[in-house]
XYZ file of C-alpha atoms in Angstrom:
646
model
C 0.000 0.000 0.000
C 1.290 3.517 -0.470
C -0.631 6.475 0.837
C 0.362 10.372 -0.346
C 0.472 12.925 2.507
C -2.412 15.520 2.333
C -0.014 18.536 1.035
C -1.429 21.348 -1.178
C 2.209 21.950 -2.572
C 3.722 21.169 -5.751
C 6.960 21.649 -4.503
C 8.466 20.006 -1.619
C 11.561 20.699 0.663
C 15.412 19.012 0.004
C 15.251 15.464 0.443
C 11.223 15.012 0.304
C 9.342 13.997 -2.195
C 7.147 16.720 -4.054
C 3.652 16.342 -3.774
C 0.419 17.076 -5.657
C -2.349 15.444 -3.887
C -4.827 17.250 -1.677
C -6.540 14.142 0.081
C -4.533 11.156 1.242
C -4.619 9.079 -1.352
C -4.322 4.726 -0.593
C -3.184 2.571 -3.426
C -3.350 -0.840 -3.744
C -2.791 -3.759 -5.938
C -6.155 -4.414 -6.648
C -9.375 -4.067 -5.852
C -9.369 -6.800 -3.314
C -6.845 -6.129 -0.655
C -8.034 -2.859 -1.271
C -11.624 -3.455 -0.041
C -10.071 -5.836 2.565
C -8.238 -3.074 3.894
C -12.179 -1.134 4.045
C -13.575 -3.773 5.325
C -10.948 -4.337 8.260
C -11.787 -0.879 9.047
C -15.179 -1.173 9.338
C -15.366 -4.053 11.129
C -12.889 -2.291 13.848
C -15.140 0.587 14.439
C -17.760 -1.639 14.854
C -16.015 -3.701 17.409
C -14.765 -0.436 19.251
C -18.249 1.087 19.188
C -19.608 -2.333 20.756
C -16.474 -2.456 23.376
C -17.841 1.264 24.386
C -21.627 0.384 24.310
C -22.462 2.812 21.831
C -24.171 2.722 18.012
C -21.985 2.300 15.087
C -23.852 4.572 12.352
C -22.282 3.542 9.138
C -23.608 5.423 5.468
C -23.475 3.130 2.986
C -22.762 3.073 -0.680
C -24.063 1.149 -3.483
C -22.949 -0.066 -7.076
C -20.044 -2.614 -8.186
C -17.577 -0.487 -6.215
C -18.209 -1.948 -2.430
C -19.519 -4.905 -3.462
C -16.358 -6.607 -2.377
C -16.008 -4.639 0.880
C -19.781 -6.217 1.368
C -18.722 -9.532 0.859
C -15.686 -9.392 2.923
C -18.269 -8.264 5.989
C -20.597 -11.344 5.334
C -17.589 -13.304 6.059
C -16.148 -11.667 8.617
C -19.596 -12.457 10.252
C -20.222 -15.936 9.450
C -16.104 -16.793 10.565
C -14.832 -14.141 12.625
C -17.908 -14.128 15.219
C -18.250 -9.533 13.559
C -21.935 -8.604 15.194
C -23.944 -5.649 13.302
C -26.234 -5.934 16.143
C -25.120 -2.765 17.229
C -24.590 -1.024 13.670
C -27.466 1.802 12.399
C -26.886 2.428 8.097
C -28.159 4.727 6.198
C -27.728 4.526 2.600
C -26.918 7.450 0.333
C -29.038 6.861 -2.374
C -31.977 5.280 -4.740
C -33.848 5.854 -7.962
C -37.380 7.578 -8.341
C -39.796 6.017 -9.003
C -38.793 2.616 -7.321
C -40.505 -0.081 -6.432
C -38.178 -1.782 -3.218
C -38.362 -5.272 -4.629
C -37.379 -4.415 -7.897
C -34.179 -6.064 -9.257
C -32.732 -2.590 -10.495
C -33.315 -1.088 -6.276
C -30.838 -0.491 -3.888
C -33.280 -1.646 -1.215
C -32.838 -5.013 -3.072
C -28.947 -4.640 -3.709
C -28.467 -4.598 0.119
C -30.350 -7.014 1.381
C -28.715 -9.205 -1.222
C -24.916 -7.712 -0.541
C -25.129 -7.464 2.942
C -28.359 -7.154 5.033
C -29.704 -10.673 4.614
C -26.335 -12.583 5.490
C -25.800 -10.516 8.956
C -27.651 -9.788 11.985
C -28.417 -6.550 11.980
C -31.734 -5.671 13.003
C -33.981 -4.889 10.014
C -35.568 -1.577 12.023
C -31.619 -0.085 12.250
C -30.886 -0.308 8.365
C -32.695 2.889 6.348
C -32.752 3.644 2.663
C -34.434 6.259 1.062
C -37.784 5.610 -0.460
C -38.359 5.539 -4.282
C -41.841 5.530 -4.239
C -43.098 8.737 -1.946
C -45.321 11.135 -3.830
C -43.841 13.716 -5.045
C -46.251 15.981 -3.093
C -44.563 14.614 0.175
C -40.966 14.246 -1.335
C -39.302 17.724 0.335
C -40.252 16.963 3.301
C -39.514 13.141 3.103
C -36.181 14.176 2.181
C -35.304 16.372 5.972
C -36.660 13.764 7.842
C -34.611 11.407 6.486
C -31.340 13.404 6.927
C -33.163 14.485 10.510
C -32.931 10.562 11.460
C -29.178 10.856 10.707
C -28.820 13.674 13.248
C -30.840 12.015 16.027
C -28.744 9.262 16.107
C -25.732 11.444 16.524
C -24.406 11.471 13.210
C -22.743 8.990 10.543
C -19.289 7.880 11.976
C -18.069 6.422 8.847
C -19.406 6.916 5.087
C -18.804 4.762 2.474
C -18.485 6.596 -1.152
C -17.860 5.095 -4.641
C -17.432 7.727 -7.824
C -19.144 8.249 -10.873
C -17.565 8.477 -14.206
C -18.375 12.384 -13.558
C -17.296 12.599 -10.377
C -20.515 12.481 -8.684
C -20.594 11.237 -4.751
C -24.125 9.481 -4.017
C -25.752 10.985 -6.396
C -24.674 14.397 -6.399
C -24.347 15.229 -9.966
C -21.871 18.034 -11.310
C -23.536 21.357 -10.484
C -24.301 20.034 -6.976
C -23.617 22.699 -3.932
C -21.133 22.049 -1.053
C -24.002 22.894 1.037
C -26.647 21.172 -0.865
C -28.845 18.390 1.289
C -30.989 15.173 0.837
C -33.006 16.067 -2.029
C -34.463 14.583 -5.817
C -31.876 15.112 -7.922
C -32.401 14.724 -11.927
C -29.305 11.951 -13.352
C -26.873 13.241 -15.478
C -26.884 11.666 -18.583
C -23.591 9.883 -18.549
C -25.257 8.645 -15.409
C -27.632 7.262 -16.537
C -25.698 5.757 -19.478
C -23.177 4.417 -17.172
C -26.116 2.445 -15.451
C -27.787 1.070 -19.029
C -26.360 -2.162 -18.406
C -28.065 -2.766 -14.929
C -30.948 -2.074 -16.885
C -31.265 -3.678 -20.043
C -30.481 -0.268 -21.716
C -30.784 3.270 -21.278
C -34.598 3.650 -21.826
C -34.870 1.772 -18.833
C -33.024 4.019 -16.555
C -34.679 6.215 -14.284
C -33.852 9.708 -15.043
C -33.959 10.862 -11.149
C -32.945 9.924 -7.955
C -33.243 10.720 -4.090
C -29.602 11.382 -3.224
C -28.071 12.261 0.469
C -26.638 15.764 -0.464
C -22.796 17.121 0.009
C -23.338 18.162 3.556
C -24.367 15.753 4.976
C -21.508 13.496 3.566
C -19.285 16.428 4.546
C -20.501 16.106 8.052
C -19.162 12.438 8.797
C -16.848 12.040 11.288
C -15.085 9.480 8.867
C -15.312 9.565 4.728
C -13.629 6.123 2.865
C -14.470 6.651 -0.962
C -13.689 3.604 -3.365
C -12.706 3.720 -7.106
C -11.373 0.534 -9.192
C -10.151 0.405 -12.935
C -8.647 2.772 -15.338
C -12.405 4.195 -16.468
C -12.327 6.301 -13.103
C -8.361 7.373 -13.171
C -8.961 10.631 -14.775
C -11.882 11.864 -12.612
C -9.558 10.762 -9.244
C -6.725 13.137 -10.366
C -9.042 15.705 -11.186
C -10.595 15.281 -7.534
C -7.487 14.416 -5.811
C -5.353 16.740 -7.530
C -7.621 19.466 -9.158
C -9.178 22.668 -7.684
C -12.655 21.755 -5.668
C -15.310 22.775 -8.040
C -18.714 21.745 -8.508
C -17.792 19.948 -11.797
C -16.358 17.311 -9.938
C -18.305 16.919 -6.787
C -15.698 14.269 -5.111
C -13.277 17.147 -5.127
C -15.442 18.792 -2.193
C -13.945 16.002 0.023
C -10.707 18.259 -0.212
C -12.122 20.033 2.956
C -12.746 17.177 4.793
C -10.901 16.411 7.826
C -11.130 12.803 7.880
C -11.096 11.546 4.468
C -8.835 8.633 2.112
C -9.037 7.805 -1.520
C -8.908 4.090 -1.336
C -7.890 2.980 -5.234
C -6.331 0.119 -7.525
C -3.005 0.586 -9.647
C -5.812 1.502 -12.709
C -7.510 3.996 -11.095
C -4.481 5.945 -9.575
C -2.778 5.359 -13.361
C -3.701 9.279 -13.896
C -2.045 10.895 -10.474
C 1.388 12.274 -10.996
C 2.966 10.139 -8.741
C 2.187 7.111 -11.012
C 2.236 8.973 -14.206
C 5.148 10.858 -14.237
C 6.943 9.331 -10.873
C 10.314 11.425 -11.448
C 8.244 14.808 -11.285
C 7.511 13.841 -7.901
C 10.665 11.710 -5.829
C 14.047 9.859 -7.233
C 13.206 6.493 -9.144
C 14.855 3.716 -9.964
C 15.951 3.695 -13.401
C 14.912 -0.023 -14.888
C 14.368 -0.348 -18.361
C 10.240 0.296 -18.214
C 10.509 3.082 -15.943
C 13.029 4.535 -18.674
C 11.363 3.579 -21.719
C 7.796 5.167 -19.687
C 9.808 8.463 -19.466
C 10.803 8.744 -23.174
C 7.176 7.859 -24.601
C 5.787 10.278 -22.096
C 8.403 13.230 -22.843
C 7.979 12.390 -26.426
C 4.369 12.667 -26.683
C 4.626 15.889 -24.247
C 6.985 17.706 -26.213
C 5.166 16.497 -29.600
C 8.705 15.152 -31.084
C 9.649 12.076 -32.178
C 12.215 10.102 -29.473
C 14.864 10.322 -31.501
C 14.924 14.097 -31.798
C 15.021 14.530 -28.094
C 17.966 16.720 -26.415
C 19.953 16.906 -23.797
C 17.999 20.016 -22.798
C 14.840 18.240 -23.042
C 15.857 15.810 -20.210
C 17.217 18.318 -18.147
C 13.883 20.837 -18.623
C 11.813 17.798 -17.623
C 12.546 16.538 -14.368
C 14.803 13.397 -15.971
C 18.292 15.050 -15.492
C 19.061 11.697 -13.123
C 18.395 9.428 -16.123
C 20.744 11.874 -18.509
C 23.654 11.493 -15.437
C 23.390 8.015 -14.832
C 22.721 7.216 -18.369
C 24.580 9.346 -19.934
C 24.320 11.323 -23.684
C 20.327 11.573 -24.217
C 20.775 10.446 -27.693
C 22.084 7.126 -26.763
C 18.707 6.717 -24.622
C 16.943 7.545 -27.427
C 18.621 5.039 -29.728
C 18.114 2.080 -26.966
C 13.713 3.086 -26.788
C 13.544 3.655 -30.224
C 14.927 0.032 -30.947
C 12.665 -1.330 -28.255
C 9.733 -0.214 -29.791
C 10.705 -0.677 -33.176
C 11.446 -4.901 -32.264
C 7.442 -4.628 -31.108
C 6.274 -4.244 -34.641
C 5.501 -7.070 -36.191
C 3.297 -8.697 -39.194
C 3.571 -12.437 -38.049
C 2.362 -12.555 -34.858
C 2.785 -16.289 -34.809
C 5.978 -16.065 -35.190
C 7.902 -15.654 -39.084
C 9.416 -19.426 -40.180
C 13.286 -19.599 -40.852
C 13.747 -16.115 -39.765
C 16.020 -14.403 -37.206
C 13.507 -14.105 -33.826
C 16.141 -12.821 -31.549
C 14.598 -8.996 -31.988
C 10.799 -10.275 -32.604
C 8.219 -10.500 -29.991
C 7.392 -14.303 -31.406
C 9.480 -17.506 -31.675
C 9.876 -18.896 -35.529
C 9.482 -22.261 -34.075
C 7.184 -24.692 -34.518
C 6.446 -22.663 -37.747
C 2.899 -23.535 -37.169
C 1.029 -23.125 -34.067
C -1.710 -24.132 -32.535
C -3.457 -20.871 -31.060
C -6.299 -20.947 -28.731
C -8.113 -17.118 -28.841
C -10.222 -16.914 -25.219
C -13.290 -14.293 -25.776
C -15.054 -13.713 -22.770
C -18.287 -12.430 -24.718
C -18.718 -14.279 -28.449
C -17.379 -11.071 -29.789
C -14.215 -10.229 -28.119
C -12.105 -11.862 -30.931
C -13.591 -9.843 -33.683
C -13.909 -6.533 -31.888
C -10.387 -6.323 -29.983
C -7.573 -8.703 -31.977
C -9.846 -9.185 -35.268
C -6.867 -8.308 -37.598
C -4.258 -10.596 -35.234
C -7.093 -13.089 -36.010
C -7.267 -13.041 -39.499
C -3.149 -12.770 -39.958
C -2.594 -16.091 -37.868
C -5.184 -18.252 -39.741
C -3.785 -16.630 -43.176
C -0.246 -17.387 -41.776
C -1.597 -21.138 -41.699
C -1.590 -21.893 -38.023
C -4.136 -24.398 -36.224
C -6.443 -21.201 -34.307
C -8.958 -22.154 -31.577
C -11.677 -19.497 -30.390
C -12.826 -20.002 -27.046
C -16.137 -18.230 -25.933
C -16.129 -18.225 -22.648
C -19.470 -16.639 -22.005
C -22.962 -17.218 -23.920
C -23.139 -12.853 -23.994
C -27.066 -13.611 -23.288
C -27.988 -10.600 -21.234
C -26.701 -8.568 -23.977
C -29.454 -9.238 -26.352
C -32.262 -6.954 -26.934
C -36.011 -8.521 -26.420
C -36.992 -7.554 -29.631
C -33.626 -9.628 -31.525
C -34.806 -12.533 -29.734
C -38.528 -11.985 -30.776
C -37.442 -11.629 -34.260
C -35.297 -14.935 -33.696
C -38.078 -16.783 -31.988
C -40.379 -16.063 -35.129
C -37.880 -17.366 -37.501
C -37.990 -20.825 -35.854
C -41.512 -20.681 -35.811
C -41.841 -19.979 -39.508
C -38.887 -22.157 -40.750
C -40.994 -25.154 -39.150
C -43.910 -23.979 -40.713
C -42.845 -23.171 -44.081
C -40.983 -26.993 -44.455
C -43.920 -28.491 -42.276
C -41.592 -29.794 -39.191
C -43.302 -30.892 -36.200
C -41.402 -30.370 -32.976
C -43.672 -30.335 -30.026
C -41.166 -29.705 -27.100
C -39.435 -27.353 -29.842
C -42.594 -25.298 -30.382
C -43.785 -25.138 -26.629
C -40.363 -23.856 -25.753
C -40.099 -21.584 -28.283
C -44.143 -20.124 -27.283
C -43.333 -20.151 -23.464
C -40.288 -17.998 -24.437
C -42.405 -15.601 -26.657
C -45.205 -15.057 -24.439
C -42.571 -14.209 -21.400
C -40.999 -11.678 -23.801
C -44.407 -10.016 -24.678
C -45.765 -9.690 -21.433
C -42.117 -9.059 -19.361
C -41.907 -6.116 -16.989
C -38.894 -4.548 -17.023
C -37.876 -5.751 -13.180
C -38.163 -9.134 -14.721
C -34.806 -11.523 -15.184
C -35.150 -13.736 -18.161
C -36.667 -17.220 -18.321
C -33.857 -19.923 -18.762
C -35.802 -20.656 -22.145
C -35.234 -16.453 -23.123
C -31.637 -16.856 -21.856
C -31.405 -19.951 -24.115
C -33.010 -18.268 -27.226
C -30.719 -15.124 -26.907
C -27.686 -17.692 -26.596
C -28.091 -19.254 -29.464
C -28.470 -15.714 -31.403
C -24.859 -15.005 -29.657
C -23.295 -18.210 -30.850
C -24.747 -18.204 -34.510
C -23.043 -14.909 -35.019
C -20.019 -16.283 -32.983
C -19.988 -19.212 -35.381
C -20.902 -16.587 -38.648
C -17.189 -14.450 -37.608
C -15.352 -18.112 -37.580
C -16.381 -19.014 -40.950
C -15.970 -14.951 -42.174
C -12.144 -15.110 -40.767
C -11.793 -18.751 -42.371
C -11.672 -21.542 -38.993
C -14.090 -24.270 -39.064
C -16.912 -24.003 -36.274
C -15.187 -27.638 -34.806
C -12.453 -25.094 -33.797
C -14.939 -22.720 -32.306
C -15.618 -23.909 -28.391
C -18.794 -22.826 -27.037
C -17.941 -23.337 -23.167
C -20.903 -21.569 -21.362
C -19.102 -20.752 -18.195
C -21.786 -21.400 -15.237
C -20.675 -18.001 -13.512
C -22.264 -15.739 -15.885
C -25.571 -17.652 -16.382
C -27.392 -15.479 -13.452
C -29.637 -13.455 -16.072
C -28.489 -10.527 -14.564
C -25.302 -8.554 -15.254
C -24.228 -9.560 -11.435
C -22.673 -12.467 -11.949
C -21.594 -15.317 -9.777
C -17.998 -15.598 -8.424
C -15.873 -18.334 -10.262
C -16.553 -21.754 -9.149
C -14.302 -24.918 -9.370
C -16.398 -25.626 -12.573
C -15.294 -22.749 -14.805
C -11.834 -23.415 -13.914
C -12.241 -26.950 -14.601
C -13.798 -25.908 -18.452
C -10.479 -23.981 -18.667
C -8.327 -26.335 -17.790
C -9.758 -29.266 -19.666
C -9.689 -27.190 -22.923
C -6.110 -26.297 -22.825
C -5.527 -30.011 -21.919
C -7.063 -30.563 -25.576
C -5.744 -28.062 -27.523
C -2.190 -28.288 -26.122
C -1.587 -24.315 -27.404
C 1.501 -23.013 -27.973
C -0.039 -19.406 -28.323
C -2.406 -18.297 -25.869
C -4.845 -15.042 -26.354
C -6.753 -13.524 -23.676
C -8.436 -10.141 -22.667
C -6.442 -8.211 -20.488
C -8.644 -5.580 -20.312
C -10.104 -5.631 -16.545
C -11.556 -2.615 -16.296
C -14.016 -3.620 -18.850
C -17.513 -2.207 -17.976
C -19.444 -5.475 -17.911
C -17.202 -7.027 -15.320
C -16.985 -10.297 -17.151
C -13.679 -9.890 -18.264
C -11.914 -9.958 -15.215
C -13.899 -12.806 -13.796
C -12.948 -14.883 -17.275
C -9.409 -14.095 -16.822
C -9.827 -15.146 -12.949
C -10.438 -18.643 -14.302
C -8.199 -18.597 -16.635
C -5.134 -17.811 -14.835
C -6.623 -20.507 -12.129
C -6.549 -23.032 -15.122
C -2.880 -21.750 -16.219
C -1.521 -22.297 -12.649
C -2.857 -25.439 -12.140
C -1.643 -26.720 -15.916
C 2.067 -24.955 -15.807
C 3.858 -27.885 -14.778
C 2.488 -29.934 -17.807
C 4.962 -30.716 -20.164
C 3.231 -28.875 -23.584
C 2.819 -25.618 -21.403
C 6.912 -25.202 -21.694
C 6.092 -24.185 -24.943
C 3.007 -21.773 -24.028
C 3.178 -18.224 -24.793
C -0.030 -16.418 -23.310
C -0.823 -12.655 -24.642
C -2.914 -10.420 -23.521
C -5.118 -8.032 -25.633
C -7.430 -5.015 -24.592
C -10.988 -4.090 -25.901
C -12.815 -1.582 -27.538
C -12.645 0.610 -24.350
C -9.138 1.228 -23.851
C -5.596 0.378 -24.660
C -2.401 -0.512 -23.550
C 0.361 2.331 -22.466
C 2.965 2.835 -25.259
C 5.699 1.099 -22.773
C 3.624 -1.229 -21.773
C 3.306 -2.830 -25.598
C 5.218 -6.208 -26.038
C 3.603 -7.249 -29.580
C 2.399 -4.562 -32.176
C 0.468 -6.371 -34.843
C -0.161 -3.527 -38.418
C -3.189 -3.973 -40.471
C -3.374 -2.140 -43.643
C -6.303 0.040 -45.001
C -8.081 -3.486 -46.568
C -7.516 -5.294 -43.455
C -9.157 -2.451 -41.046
C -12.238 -3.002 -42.999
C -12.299 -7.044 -42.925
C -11.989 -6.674 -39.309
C -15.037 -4.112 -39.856
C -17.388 -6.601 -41.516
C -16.660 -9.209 -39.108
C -17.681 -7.234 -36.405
C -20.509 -6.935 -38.169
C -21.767 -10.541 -38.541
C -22.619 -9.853 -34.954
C -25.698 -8.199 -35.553
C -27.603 -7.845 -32.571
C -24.815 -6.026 -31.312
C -25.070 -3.275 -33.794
C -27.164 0.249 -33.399
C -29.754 -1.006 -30.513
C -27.073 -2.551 -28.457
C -28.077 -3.137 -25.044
C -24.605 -1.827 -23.305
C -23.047 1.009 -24.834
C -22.255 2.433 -21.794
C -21.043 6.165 -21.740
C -19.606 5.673 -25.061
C -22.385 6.441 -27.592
C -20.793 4.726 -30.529
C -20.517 0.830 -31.912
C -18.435 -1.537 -31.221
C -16.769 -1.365 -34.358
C -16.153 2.609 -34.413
C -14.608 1.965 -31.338
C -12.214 -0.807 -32.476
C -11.345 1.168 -35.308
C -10.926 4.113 -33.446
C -8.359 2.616 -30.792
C -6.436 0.765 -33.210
C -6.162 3.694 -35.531
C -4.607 5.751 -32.776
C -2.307 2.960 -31.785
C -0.584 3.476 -35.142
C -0.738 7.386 -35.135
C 0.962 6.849 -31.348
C 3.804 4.777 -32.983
C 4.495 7.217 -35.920
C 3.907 10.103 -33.465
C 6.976 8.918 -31.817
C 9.002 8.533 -35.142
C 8.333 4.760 -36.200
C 6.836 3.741 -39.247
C 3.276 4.610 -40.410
C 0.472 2.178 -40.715
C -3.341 2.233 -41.055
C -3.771 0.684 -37.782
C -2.184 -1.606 -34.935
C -3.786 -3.909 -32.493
C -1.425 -4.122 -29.368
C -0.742 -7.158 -26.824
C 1.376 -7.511 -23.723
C 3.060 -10.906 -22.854
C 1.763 -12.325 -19.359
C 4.141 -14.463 -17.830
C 4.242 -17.599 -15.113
C-alpha cells in the first residue's frame, strides 16, 4: 500500500518527495486487498463502538464499487464471530420512481450484498424511499437526513465515484451545502447504469440522493474507485481545484477523508504517471522507456529528436547522469519499440527471432483465442485473427461466455419467429421445440422490465450469440469444430451480477487447454471492462494456467494479452504490435458486423455512444498514429498485446 500525505504543494523541501495530492490518497494492488483493507476498518469501528456500548452509524454506498467490501463483511460475520447488532446504516441513495423489490433497487442490492447474510436488526438499516409522492418528497427528504442527526451522526461513510465525479448521487452542479433532495441523473449517469438495466430507456432519469453536507458532516469519509475508467476523474478530484464539476473534489475540505484505489484507477495521479516529477526512481528499463514515450508525446517530437535540454527541462536530469548522452537513450527506446512491430504474430518461419516478440518455431502453431463475450475476438484482436489463420496456423476461439444478457427482447422476438416460420414453411413438427419456443415468446411479450429472463429467453438469446459467434469463424476462415462454445456457469445469473468463479469454470479452462495443447495463448487483459466479465474470465483462466504450468506442452506456451474496444495498452507497456493495412481495417469491420444484434440497438453502450466497431477502429487507428507520433513507421492501424508471464 502507499498512501500520499495531504499537502497542497507542488513543490516540496530538500530530500522530500514533491507532492500534488490534496486528500490522502491509498493505493493498492487491486481491488481486493483494497476493499479488505475497508472492510478491516469497518469491522474495527464496529467492534470499538460495541467495546464502548455505543451505536456504530455507518452510510453506505451502493454499485459494483463496495460490493467486495460487502462480501468481505458477510464473512467476517459468518467466521470471525463480527456482530452488526449494534450497527445503524443509512444509505446514500436510490432511484425515483422505485418499487423496493425491484431487481434494479438499492433496497434489493443490500439485502442481497449485505443485510440478509448478517444480523443486523432490520428496524436499524434505512434507505431512502423511491416511491413517496412527489407531493410529500421535500419533506420526506429532511426527515430522512433528521434521522441521521438524532442518532448522533454517521461515523463512517462509504463513497464510490461516478464516471463524472458524482458522490451518491450528487451530480456536477451540486452545492457544497446542498442536502438530501431529488436530484435529476446526469446523462452519462444514466448511461453508465444502461447495463443494470437492459439499456438506457430503462433508466430512471432521477434519484433521491443524500446531499454534500451531509456526507461532509461524517466524522469518517472512505471513498472507493477501481479500474482505469475512473483514473482521470480521481486526479481531477485528488489533484484538481474543488469545483462543482467534480463533486468528489469537495472532500478536499474534509478532515477525515482517504481515496482508497487500484493501480488503474491511480494510473492518472502524478505520482504514477510521471513518478520522477515527484521523488528519485529507480531507473529499470520500463521506468526509462515510460519516461521517453511520455516526454515524447509531451513535447510532440519524435524520441529520436530529443535533447539533452529536453531531459534536463523535464525533471529526468538523473536518467541523462546516470545514463549518460540523451541520444544514446533515445537510440536504446527507439529500438525497443521498433522490435514490437511485427506482421507475423505467430511467429515468421526460418527467420532471425532474436529482436521479434514471437518464436519462428514450430512454424505452425496451434493458437487458442479466449473471448469472454462471443465477440471479443472480432472486436479487440480481429486483424491478429485473421493474420494467424492466413499465416496457416491451427487457431482455436474459445467463448467463454454465452453474452445472453446482452441481447435486446426484440432480436430474440425476431429470432423466436424465424424458428416458428422455418418449421412452418418446411412443415416440421417439434412439439417440445414449439412449446419452448411459445413459453419464451409469451414471457418476452408480457415481461416487466424488473423481470430476469426465463432460462428458455436466456437460451433463445444464446443461441443468437453463438450463430453470429460461429458466422465471424467461418468470415475469418476456422471451421466451427475449432470454435468452443464453453458456457461458463458463472455468468448464467440473467443478470449482469454475476456469480464468483466456481471450481467448474476453472475446470472448463483447464480441460480445454488439456485438448488443444496451445503453444499461443490469447486472452483479454482488459479488466476494467464495464461489464465485469472480463476480469472474472481471466480469474479462471489464470486458475486453469496455474494449475496446468507444470504440464509438459505448457513449456512451450506463450499467453498474450489483448485489450478491448474501451481502452488500450500504455505505449511502454506494448510487447507485440500487430499492423493492419487500409483493406484489413475493414475485414476486421465486416466481421464485427456478422454480430448483428450487437449493432445500433445494443443493449450496453455504456457512456460511449458509438458501436463496437467505431470503437475498435478508433483505438487501433490511434495505436498506429501513437507509434508514428513517436518517429516509427506509419500504418493504417495496430492492435497491441502484452506478454503475461508464469
Amino acid at each position: 500500500m502507499q498512501a500520499s500525505n495531504n499537502g497542497k504543494g507542488t513543490s516540496g523541501t530538500i530530500g522530500q518527495p514533491i507532492t500534488y495530492e490534496k486528500i490522502p490518497t491509498q493505493i493498492f494492488a487491486d481491488s481486493k486487498e483494497a476493499s479488505y483493507a475497508v472492510a478491516k476498518e469497518i469491522s474495527d469501528l464496529i467492534r470499538q463502538k460495541q467495546k464502548e456500548g455505543k451505536p456504530c452509524v455507518l452510510g453506505l454506498a451502493t454499485g459494483s464499487s463496495p460490493k467486495t467490501v460487502y462480501a468481505i463483511l458477510v464473512r467476517m460475520h459468518r467466521e470471525e464471530g463480527l456482530s452488526f447488532k449494534n450497527v445503524i446504516s443509512f444509505n446514500l441513495d436510490e432511484y425515483y420512481q422505485m418499487e423496493p423489490d425491484s431487481i434494479y433497487s438499492y433496497h434489493r442490492f443490500m439485502k442481497e450484498q449485505l443485510f440478509n447474510h448478517v444480523d443486523i436488526p432490520k428496524e436499524n438499516y434505512f434507505l431512502p424511499d423511491g416511491t413517496v409522492p412527489a407531493a410529500m418528497l421535500r419533506d420526506y427528504c429532511t426527515s430522512y437526513e433528521n434521522k441521521i442527526n438524532a442518532v448522533g451522526g454517521l461515523d463512517f461513510q462509504l463513497l464510490g465515484i461516478g464516471g463524472n465525479g458524482h458522490i451518491g448521487f450528487n451530480e456536477p452542479g451540486s452545492l457544497i451545502n446542498s442536502h438530501t433532495r431529488l436530484i435529476t441523473l446526469d446523462h452519462s449517469t444514466r448511461a453508465a447504469a444502461s447495463m443494470e438495466f437492459g439499456g438506457l430507456h430503462n433508466v430512471p432519469r432521477k434519484a433521491i440522493t443524500l446531499g454534500v453536507a451531509p456526507i461532509l458532516n461524517a466524522r469518517r469519509v472512505v471513498l472507493l474507485a477501481w479500474g482505469e475508467r475512473k483514473a482521470s476523474v480521481i486526479k481531477s478530484a485528488v489533484e484538481g481545484p474543488v469545483t462543482e464539476l467534480n463533486p468528489a473534489s469537495y472532500l478536499q475540505a474534509h478532515a477525515d477523508v482517504s481515496f482508497v484505489v487500484d493501480e488503474s484507477a491511480a494510473s492518472e495521479l502524478t505520482r504514477i504517471k510521471t513518478p520522477w516529477a515527484v521523488d528519485s526512481v529507480i531507473w529499470d528499463n520500463k521506468m526509462i522507456k515510460k519516461a521517453v514515450t511520455h516526454l515524447s508525446q509531451t513535447l510532440k517530437k519524435p524520441i529520436l529528436k530529443l535533447t539533452d535540454k529536453d531531459y534536463n527541462d523535464n525533471g529526468m536530469s538523473d536518467l541523462l547522469a546516470q545514463y549518460g548522452a540523451g541520444y544514446e537513450i533515445n537510440i536504446n527506446v527507439f529500438n525497443q519499440l521498433q522490435h514490437t512491430i511485427t506482421g507475423w504474430p505467430g511467429g515468421k518461419p526460418n527467420a532471425d527471432d532474436t529482436h521479434r516478440p514471437e518464436r519462428a518455431q514450430p512454424a505452425k502453431k496451434r493458437v487458442l483465442i479466449f473471448s469472454p463475450h462471443p465477440d471479443d475476438d472480432i472486436i479487440s484482436m480481429g486483424g491478429t485473427f485473421q493474420r494467424l489463420v492466413d499465416q496457416g496456423h491451427e487457431v482455436h476461439v474459445a467463448y467463454q461466455t454465452s453474452g445472453n444478457i446482452a441481447v435486446a427482447d426484440d432480436e430474440a422476438l425476431r429470432f423466436i419467429d424465424f424458428v416458428v416460420d422455418f418449421n412452418n414453411g418446411f412443415g416440421i413438427d417439434s412439439p417440445n421445440a414449439s412449446k419452448l419456443f411459445q413459453d419464451a415468446k409469451d414471457f418476452l411479450r408480457h415481461t416487466k422490465n424488473s423481470e430476469i429472463d426465463t432460462p428458455e429467453v436466456r437460451k433463445v438469446k444464446g443461441l443468437v450469440r453463438r450463430g453470429e459467434a460461429k458466422a465471424t469463424c467461418r468470415f475469418v476462415g476456422i471451421p466451427t469444430s475449432q470454435a468452443h462454445f464453453l458456457d461458463m456457469p458463472f455468468y448464467e445469473t440473467g443478470t449482469v451480477q454475476k456469480k464468483p468463479i466456481g471450481e467448474e469454470d476453472i475446470k472448463i479452462i483447464e480441460n480445454l487447454i488439456e485438448e488443444v495443447k496451445p503453444h499461443q495463448i490469447y486472452a483479454a487483459g482488459d479488466f476494467a471492462d464495464p461489464h465485469g466479465t472480463h476480469k472474472v474470465c481471466w480469474d479462471a483462466i489464470e486458475a486453469a494456467l496455474q494449475r496446468s504450468k507444470h504440464k509438459n506442452f505448457m513449456k512451450d506456451c506463450w499467453v498474450w494479452l489483448y485489450r478491448g474496444a474501451w481502452a488500450e495498452w500504455d505505449i511502454y507497456e506494448i510487447e507485440m504490435a500487430v499492423p493492419m493495412s487500409p483493406d484489413q481495417v475493414l475485414k476486421k469491420r465486416q466481421g464485427i458486423f456478422k454480430h448483428q444484434s450487437q449493432k445500433d440497438g445494443v443493449v450496453f453502450q455504456g457512456e460511449d455512444s458509438r458501436e463496437f466497431w467505431q470503437r475498435a477502429e478508433e483505438r487501433n487507428r490511434g495505436t498506429a498514429q501513437l507509434y508514428d507520433s513517436l518517429g516509427l513507421a506509419e500504418y493504417e492501424a495496430m492492435e497491441a498485446f502484452v506478454r503475461w508471464k508464469f
